[in-house]
PDB file of C-alpha atoms and ligand atoms in Angstrom:
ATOM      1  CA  UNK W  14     -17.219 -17.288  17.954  1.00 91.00           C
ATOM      2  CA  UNK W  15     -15.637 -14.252  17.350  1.00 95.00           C
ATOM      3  CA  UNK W  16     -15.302 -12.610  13.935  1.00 97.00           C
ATOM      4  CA  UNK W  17     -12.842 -10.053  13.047  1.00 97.00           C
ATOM      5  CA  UNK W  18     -12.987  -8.015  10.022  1.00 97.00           C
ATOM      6  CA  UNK W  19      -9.490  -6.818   8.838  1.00 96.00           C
ATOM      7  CA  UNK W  20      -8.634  -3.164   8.229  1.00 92.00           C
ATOM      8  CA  UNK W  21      -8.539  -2.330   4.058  1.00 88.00           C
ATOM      9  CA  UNK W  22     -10.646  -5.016   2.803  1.00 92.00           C
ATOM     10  CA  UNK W  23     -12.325  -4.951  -0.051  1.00 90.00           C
ATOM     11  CA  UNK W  24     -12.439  -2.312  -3.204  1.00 92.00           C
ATOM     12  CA  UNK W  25      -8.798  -0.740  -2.971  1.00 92.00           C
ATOM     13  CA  UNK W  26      -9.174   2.734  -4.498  1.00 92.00           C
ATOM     14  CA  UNK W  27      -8.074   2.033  -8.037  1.00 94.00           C
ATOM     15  CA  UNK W  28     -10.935  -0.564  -8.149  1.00 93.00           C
ATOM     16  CA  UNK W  29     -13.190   1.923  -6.581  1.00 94.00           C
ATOM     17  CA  UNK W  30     -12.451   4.598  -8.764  1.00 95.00           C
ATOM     18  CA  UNK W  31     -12.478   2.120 -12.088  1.00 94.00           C
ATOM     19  CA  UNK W  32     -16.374   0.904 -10.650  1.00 93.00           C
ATOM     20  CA  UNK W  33     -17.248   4.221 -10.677  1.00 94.00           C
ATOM     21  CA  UNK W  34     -16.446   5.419 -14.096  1.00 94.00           C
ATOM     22  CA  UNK W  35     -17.693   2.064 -15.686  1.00 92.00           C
ATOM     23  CA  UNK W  36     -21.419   2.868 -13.756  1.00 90.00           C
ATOM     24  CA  UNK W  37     -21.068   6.580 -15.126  1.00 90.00           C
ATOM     25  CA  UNK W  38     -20.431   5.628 -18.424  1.00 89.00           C
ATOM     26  CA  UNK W  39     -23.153   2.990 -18.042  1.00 87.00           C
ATOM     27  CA  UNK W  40     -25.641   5.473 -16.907  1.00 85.00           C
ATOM     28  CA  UNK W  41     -24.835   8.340 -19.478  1.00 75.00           C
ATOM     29  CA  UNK W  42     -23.476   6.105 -22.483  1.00 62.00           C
ATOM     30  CA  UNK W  43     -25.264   4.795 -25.174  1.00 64.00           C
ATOM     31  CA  UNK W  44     -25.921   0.819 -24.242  1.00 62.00           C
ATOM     32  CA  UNK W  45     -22.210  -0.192 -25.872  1.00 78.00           C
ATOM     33  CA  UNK W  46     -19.505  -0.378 -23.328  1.00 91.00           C
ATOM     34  CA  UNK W  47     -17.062  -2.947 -23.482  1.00 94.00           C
ATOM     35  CA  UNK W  48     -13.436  -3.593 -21.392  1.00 93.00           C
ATOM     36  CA  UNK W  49     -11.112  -5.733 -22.687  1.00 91.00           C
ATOM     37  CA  UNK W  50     -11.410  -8.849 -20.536  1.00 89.00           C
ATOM     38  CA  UNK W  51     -13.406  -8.338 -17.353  1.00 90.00           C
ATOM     39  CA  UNK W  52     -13.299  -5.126 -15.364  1.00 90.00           C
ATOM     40  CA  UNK W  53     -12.077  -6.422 -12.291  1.00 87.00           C
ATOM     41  CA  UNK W  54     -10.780  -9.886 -11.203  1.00 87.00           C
ATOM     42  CA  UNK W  55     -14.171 -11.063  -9.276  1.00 90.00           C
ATOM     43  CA  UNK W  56     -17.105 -12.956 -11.240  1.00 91.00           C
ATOM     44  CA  UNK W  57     -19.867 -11.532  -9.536  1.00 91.00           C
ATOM     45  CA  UNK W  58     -19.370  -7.735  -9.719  1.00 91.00           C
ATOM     46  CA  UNK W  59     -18.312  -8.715 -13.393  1.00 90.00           C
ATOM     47  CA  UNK W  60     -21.838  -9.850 -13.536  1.00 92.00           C
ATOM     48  CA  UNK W  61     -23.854  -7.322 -12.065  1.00 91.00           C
ATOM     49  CA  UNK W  62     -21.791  -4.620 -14.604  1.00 91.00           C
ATOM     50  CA  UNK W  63     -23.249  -6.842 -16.947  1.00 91.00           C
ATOM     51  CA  UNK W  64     -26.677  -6.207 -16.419  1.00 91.00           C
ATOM     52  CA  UNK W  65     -26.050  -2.534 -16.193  1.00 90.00           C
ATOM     53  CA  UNK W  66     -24.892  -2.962 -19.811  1.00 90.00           C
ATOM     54  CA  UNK W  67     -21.059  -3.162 -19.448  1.00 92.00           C
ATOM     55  CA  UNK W  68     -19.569  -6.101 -21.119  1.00 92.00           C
ATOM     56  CA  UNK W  69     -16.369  -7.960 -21.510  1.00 92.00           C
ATOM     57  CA  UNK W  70     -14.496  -9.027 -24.700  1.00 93.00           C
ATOM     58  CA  UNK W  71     -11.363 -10.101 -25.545  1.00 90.00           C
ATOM     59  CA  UNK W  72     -10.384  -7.792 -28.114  1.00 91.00           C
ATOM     60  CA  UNK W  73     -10.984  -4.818 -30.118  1.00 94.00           C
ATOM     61  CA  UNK W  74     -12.570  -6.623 -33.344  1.00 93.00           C
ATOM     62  CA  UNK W  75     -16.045  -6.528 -32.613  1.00 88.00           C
ATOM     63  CA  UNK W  76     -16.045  -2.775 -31.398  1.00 93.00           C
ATOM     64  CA  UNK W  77     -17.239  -0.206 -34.042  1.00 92.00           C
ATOM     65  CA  UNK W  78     -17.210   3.426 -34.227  1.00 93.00           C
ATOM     66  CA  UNK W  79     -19.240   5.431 -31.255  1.00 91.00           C
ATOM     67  CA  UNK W  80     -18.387   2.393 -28.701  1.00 92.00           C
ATOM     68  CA  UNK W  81     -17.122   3.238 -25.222  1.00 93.00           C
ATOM     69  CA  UNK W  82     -13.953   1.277 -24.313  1.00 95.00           C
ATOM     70  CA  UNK W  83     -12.964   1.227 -20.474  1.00 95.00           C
ATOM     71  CA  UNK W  84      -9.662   0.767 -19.781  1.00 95.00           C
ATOM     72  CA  UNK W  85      -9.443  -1.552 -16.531  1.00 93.00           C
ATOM     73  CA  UNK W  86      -7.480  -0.421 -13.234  1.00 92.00           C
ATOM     74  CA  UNK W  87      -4.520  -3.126 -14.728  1.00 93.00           C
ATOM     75  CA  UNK W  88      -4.101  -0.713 -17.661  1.00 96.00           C
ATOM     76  CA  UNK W  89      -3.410  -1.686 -20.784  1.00 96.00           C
ATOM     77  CA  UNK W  90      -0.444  -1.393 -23.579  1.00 97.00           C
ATOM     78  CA  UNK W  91      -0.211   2.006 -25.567  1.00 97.00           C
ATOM     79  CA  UNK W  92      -0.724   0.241 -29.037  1.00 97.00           C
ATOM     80  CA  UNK W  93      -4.190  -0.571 -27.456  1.00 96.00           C
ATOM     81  CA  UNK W  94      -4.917   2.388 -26.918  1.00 96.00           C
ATOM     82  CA  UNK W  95      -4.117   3.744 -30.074  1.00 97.00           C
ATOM     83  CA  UNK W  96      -5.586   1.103 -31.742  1.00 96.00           C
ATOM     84  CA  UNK W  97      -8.800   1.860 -30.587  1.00 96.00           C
ATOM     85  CA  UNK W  98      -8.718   5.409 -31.310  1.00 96.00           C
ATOM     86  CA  UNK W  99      -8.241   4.914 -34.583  1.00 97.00           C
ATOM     87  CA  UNK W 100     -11.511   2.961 -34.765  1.00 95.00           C
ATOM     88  CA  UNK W 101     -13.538   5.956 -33.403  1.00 95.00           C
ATOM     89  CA  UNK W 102     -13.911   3.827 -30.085  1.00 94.00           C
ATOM     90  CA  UNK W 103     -14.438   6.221 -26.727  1.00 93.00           C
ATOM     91  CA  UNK W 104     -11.704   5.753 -24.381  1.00 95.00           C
ATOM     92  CA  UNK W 105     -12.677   5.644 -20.392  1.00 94.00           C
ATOM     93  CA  UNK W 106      -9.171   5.275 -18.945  1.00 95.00           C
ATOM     94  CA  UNK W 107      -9.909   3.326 -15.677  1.00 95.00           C
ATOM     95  CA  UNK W 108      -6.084   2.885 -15.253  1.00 96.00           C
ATOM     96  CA  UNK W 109      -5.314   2.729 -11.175  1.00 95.00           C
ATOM     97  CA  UNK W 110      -2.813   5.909 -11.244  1.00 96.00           C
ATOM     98  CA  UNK W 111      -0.443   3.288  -8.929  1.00 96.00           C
ATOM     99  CA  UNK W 112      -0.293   1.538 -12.029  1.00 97.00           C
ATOM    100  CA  UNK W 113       0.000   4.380 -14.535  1.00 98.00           C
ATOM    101  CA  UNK W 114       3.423   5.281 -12.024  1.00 97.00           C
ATOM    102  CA  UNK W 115       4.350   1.568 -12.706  1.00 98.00           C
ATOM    103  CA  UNK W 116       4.416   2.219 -16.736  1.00 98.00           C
ATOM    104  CA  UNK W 117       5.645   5.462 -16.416  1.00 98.00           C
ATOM    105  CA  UNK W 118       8.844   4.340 -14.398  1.00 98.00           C
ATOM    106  CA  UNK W 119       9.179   1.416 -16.779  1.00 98.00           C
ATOM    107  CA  UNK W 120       9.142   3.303 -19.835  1.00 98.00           C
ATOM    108  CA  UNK W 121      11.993   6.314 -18.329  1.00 98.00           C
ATOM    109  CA  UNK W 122      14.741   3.481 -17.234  1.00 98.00           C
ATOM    110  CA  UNK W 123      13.699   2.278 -21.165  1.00 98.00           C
ATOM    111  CA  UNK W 124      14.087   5.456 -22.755  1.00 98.00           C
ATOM    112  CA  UNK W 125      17.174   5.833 -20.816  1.00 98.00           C
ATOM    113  CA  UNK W 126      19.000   2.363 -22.008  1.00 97.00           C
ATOM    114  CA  UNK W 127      18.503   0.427 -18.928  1.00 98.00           C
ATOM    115  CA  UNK W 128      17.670  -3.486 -19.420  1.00 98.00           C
ATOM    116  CA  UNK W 129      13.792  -3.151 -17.532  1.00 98.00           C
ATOM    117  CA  UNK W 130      12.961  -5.904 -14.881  1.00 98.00           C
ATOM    118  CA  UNK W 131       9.315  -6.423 -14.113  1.00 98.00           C
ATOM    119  CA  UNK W 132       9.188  -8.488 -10.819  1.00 98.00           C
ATOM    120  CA  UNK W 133       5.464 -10.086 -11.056  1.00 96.00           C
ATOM    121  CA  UNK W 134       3.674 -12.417 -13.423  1.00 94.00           C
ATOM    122  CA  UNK W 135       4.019 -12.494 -17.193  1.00 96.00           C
ATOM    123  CA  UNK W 136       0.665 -13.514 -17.817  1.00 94.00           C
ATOM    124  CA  UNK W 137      -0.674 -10.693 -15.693  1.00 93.00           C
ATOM    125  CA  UNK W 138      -2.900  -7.725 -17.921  1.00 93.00           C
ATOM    126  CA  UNK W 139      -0.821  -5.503 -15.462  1.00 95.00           C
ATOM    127  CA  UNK W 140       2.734  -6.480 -16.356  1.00 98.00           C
ATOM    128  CA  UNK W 141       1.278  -7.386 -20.024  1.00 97.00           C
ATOM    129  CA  UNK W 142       0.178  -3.628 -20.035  1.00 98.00           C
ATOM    130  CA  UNK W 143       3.976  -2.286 -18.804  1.00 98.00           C
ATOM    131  CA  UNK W 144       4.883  -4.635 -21.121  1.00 98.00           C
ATOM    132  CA  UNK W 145       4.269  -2.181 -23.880  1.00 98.00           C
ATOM    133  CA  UNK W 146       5.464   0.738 -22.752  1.00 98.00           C
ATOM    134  CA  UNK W 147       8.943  -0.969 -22.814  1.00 98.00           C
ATOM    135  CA  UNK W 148       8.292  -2.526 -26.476  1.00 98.00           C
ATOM    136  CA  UNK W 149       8.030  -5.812 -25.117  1.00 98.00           C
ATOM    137  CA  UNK W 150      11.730  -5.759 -24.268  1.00 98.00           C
ATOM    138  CA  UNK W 151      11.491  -6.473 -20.519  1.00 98.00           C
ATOM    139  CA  UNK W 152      12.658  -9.359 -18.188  1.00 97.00           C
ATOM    140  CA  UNK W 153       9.736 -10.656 -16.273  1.00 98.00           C
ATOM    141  CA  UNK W 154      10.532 -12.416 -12.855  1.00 97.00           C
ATOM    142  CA  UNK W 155       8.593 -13.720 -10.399  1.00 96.00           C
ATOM    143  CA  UNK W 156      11.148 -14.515  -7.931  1.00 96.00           C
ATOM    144  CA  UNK W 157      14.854 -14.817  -7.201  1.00 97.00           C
ATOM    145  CA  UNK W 158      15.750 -18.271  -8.161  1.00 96.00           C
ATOM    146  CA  UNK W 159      14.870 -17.042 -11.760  1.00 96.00           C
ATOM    147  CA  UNK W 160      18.161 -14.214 -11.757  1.00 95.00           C
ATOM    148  CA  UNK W 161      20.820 -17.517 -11.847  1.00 92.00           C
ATOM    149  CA  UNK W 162      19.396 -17.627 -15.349  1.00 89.00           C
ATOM    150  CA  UNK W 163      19.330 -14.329 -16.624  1.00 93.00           C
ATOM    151  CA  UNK W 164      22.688 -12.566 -18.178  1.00 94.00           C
ATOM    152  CA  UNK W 165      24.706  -9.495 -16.864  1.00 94.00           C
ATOM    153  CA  UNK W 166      23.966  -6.678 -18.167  1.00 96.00           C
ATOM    154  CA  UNK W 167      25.649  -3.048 -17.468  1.00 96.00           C
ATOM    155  CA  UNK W 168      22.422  -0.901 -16.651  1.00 97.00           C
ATOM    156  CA  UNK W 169      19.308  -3.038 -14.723  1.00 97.00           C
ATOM    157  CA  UNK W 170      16.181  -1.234 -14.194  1.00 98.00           C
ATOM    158  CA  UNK W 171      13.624  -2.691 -11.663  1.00 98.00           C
ATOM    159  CA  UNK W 172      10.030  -2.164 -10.936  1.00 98.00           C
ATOM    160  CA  UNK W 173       7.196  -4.342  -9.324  1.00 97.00           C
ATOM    161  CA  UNK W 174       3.797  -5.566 -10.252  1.00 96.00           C
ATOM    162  CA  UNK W 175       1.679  -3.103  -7.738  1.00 93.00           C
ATOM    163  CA  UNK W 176       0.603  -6.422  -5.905  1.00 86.00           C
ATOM    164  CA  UNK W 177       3.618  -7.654  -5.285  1.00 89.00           C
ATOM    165  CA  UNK W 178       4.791  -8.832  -1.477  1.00 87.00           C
ATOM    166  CA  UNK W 179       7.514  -6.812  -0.595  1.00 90.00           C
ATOM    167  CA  UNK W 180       9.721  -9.231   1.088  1.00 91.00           C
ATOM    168  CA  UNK W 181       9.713 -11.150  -2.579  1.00 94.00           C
ATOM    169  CA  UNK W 182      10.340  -7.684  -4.572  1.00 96.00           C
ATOM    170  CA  UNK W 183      13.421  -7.073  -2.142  1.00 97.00           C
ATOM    171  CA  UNK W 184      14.853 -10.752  -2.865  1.00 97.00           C
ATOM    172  CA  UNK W 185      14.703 -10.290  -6.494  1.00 97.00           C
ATOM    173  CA  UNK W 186      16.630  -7.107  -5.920  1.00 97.00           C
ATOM    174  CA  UNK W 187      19.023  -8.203  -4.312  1.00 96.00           C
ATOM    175  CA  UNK W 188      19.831 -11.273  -6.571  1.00 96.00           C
ATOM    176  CA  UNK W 189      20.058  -8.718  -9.703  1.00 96.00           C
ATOM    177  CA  UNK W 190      22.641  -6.668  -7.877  1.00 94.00           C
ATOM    178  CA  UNK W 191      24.975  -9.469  -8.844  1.00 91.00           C
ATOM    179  CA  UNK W 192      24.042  -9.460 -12.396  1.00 90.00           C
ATOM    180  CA  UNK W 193      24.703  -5.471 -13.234  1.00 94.00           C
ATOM    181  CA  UNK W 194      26.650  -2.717 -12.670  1.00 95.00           C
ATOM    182  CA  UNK W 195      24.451   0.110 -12.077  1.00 97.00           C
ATOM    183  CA  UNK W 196      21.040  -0.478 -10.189  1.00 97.00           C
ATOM    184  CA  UNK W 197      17.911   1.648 -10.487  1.00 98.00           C
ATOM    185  CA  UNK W 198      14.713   0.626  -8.904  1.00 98.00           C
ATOM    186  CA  UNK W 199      11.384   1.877  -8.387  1.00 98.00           C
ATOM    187  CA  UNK W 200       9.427   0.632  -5.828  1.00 97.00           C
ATOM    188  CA  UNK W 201       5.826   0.522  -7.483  1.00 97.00           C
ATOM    189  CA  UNK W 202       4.196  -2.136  -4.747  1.00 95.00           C
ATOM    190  CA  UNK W 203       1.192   0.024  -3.967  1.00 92.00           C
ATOM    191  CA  UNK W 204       0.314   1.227  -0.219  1.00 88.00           C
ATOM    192  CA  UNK W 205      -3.346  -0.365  -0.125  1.00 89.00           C
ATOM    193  CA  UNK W 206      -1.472  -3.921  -1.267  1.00 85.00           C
ATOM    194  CA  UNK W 207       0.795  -3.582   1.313  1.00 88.00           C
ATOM    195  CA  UNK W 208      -1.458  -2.182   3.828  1.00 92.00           C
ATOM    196  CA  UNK W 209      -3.874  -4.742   2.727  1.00 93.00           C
ATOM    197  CA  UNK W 210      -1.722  -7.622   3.301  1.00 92.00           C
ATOM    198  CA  UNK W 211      -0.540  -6.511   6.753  1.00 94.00           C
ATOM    199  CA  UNK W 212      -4.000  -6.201   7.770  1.00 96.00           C
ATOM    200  CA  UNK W 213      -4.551 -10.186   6.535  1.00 96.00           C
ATOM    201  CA  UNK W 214      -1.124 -11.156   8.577  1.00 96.00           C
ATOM    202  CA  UNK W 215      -2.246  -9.510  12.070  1.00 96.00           C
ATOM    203  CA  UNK W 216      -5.989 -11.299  12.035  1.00 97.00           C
ATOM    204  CA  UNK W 217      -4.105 -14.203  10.975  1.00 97.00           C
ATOM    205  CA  UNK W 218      -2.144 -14.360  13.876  1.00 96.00           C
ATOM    206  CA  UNK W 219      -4.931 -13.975  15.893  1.00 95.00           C
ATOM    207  CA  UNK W 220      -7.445 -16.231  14.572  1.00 97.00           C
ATOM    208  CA  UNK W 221      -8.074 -19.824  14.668  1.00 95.00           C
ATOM    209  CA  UNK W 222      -9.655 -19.874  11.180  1.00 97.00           C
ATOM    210  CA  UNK W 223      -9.140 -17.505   8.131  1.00 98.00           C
ATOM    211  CA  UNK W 224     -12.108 -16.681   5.497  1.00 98.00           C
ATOM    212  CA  UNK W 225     -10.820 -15.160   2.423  1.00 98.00           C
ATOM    213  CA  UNK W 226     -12.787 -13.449  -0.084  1.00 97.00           C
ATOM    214  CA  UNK W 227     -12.423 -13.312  -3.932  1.00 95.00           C
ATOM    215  CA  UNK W 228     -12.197 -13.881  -7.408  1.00 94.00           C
ATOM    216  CA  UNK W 229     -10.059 -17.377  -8.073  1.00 94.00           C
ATOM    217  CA  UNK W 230      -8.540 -15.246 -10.849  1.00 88.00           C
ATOM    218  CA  UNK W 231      -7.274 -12.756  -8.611  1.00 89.00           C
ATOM    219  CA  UNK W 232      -3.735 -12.473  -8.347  1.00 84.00           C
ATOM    220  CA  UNK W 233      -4.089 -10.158  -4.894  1.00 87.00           C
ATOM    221  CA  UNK W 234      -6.712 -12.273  -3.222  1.00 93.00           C
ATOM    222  CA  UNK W 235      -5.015 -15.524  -4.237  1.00 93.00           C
ATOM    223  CA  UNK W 236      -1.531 -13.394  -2.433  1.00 90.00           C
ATOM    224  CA  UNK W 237      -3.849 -13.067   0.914  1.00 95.00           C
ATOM    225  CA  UNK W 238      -4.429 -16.826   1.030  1.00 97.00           C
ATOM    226  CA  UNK W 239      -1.146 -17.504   0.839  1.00 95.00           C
ATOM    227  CA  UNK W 240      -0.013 -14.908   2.884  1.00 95.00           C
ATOM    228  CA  UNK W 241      -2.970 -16.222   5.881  1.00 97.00           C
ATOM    229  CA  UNK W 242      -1.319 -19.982   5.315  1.00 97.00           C
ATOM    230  CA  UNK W 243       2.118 -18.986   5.796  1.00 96.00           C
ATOM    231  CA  UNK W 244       1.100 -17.471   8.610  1.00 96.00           C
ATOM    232  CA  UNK W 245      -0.332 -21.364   9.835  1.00 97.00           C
ATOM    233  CA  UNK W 246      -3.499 -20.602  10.258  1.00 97.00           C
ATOM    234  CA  UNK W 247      -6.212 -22.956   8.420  1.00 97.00           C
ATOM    235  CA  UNK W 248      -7.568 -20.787   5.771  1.00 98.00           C
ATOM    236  CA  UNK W 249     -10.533 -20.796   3.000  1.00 98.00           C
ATOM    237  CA  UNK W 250     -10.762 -18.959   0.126  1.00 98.00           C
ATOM    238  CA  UNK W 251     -14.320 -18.464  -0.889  1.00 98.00           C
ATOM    239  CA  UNK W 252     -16.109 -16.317  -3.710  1.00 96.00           C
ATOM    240  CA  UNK W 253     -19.150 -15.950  -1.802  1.00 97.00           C
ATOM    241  CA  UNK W 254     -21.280 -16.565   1.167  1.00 97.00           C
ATOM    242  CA  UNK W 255     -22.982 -20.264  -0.709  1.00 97.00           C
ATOM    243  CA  UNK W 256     -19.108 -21.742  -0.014  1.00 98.00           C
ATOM    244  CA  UNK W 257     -19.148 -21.489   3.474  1.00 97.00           C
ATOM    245  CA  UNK W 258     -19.594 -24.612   5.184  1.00 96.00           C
ATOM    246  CA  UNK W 259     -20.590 -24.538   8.742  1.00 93.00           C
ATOM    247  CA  UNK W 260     -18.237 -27.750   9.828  1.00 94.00           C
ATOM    248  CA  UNK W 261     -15.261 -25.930   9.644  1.00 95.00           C
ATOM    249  CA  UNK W 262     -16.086 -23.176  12.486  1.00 94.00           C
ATOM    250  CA  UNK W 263     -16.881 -25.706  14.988  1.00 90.00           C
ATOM    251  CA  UNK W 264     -13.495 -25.554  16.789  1.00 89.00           C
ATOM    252  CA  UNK W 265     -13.101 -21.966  15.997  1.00 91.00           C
ATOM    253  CA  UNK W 266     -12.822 -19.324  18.610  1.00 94.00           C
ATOM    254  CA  UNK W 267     -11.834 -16.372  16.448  1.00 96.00           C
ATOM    255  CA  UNK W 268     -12.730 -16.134  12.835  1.00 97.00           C
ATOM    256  CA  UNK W 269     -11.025 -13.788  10.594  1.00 97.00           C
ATOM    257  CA  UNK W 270     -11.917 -12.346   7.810  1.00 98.00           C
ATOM    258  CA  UNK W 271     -10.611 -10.243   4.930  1.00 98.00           C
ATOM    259  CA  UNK W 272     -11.185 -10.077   1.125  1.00 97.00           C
ATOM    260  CA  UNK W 273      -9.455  -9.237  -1.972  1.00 94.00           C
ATOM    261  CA  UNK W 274      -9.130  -5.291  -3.634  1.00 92.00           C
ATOM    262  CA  UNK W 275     -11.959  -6.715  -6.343  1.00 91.00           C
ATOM    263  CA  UNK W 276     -14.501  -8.305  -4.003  1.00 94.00           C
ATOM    264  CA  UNK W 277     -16.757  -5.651  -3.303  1.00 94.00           C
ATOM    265  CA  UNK W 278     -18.408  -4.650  -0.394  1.00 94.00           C
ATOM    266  CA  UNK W 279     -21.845  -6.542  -1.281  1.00 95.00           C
ATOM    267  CA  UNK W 280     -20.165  -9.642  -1.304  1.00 96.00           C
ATOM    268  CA  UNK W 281     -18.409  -8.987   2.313  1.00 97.00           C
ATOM    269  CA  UNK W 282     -21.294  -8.079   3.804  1.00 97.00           C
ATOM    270  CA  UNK W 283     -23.155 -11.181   2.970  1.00 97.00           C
ATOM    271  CA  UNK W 284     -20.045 -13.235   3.682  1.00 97.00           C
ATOM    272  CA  UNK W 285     -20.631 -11.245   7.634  1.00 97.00           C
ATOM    273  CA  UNK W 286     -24.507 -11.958   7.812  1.00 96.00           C
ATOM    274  CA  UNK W 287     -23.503 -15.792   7.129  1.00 96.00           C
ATOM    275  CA  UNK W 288     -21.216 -15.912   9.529  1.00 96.00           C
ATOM    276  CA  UNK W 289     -23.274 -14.449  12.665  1.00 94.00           C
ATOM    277  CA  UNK W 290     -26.383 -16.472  11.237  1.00 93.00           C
ATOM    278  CA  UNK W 291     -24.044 -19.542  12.210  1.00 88.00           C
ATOM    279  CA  UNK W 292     -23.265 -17.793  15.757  1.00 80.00           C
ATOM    280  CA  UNK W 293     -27.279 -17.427  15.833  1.00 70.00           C
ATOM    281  CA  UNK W 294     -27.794 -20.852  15.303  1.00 69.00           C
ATOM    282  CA  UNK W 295     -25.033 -22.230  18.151  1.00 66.00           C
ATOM    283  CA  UNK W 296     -26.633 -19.885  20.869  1.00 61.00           C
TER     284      UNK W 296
HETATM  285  S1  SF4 U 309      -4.422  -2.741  -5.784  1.00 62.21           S
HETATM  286 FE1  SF4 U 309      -3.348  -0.773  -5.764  1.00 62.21          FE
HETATM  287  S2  SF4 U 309      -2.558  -0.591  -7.849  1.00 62.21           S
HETATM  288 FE2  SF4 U 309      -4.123  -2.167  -7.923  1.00 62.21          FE
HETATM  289  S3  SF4 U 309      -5.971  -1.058  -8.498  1.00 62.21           S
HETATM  290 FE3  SF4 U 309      -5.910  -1.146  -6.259  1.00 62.21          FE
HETATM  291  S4  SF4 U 309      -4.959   0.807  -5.624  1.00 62.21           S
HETATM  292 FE4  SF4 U 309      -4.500   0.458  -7.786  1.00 62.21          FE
END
């Protein structure tokens, strides 16, 4: 069988850059880093930051004076922020600079009286983070049926979740256009999403059999398998290698293969090794 890797998989830059100043501040920090909630959206790597002494909590309460605080690649909300500084926490701003364009965008069309429209999920620490840079006063959307509900307003001002799929950002847009006057948007989808996802789509349409990797809990991985399905191709989403279950390649051709912007490259590559072992083992 043949196994295809697609282009852009794995750590997108943000996540890259947010690994690399969490292991920094691991190596040159006293032992006490924390990040609000886990670094990235994949269980393993959130383990092995573990044992290099970076750990996750869910808010600022048990943090005390001379603690490092990483800010993950989703960002977080200004009051955070401040909040921590006035404890004499460390900041380590991890915030993907896609995203810090996403907050900056949302907080101008604020400033400037437009009614904000965040198309993405309201439960997501990314829009949560955008969130309060508009004082919680945004409209959060997820996708066009939800604009029949909203009111008119004179001034709409629209910006996306980074992961966002386009084709869903430019619905929602154009269902608004009914709702206002005056339209401003900002399209804050970020390349390696998009480039990421188009990657997934070609393999799909060339493969008999999908293998996605990543964190259950992550909102762009979880966007891949759907995006592979749509594209009818059978598809698995796995977290690692352990999941894969040699049964399901044995009418495959052409496996493909991509994974998440939080499933590092460790993770891939045993994902890979499993694969050809099961080649191996049919030759
Ligand atoms: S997916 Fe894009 S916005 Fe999100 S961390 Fe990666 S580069 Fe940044």
């Amino acid at each position: 069988m043949n196994i295809i890797l697609a282009e852009n998989s794995g750590f997108c830059f943000g996540v890259k850059r947010a690994m690399k100043l969490a292991f920094d501040a691991a190596k040159c920090s006293k032992p006490l880093i924390y990040s609000l909630g886990p670094l990235i959206h994949n269980p393993q790597q959130v383990d092995l930051l573990a044992q290099k002494g970076v750990h996750e909590v869910s808010d600022l309460d048990r943090l005390v004076s001379g603690d490092t605080l990483i800010i993950r690649s989703h960002g977080t909300t200004p009051d955070t922020i401040e909040m921590a500084k006035a404890k004499g926490i460390n900041i380590v701003d991890a915030t993907c600079p896609f995203v810090v364009n996403a907050q900056r965008f949302a907080q101008a069309l604020y400033k400037e009286g437009y009614q904000v429209v965040i198309v993405g999920e309201g439960d997501h620490p990314e829009v949560i983070g955008i969130m309060g840079f508009v004082e919680n006063s945004a409209w959060v959307v997820e996708n066009a049926s939800e604009i029949k509900n909203l009111p008119r307003r004179k001034r709409v001002g629209v910006i996306a979740q980074t992961t966002q799929l386009f084709d869903n950002f430019r619905e929602v847009v154009c269902a608004i256009m009914e709702k206002s006057e005056e339209l401003k948007v900002f399209n804050t989808i970020c390349h390696a999403t998009t480039h990421r996802q188009e990657a997934a789509i070609d393999i799909a349409n060339r493969a008999n059999l999908m293998i996605v990797i990543g964190g259950r809990n992550s909102a762009n991985t979880n966007r891949l398998v759907s995006l592979c399905k749509i594209a009818g191709v059978n598809t698995y989403h796995i977290e690692t290698a352990n999941e894969l279950v040699p049964s399901w390649f044995e009418s495959a051709n052409t496996v493909g293969v991509t994974a998440g912007a939080s499933t590092p490259e460790w993770l891939i590559e045993e994902v890979l090794n499993k694969l050809k072992s099961f080649n191996r083992k049919n030759s």
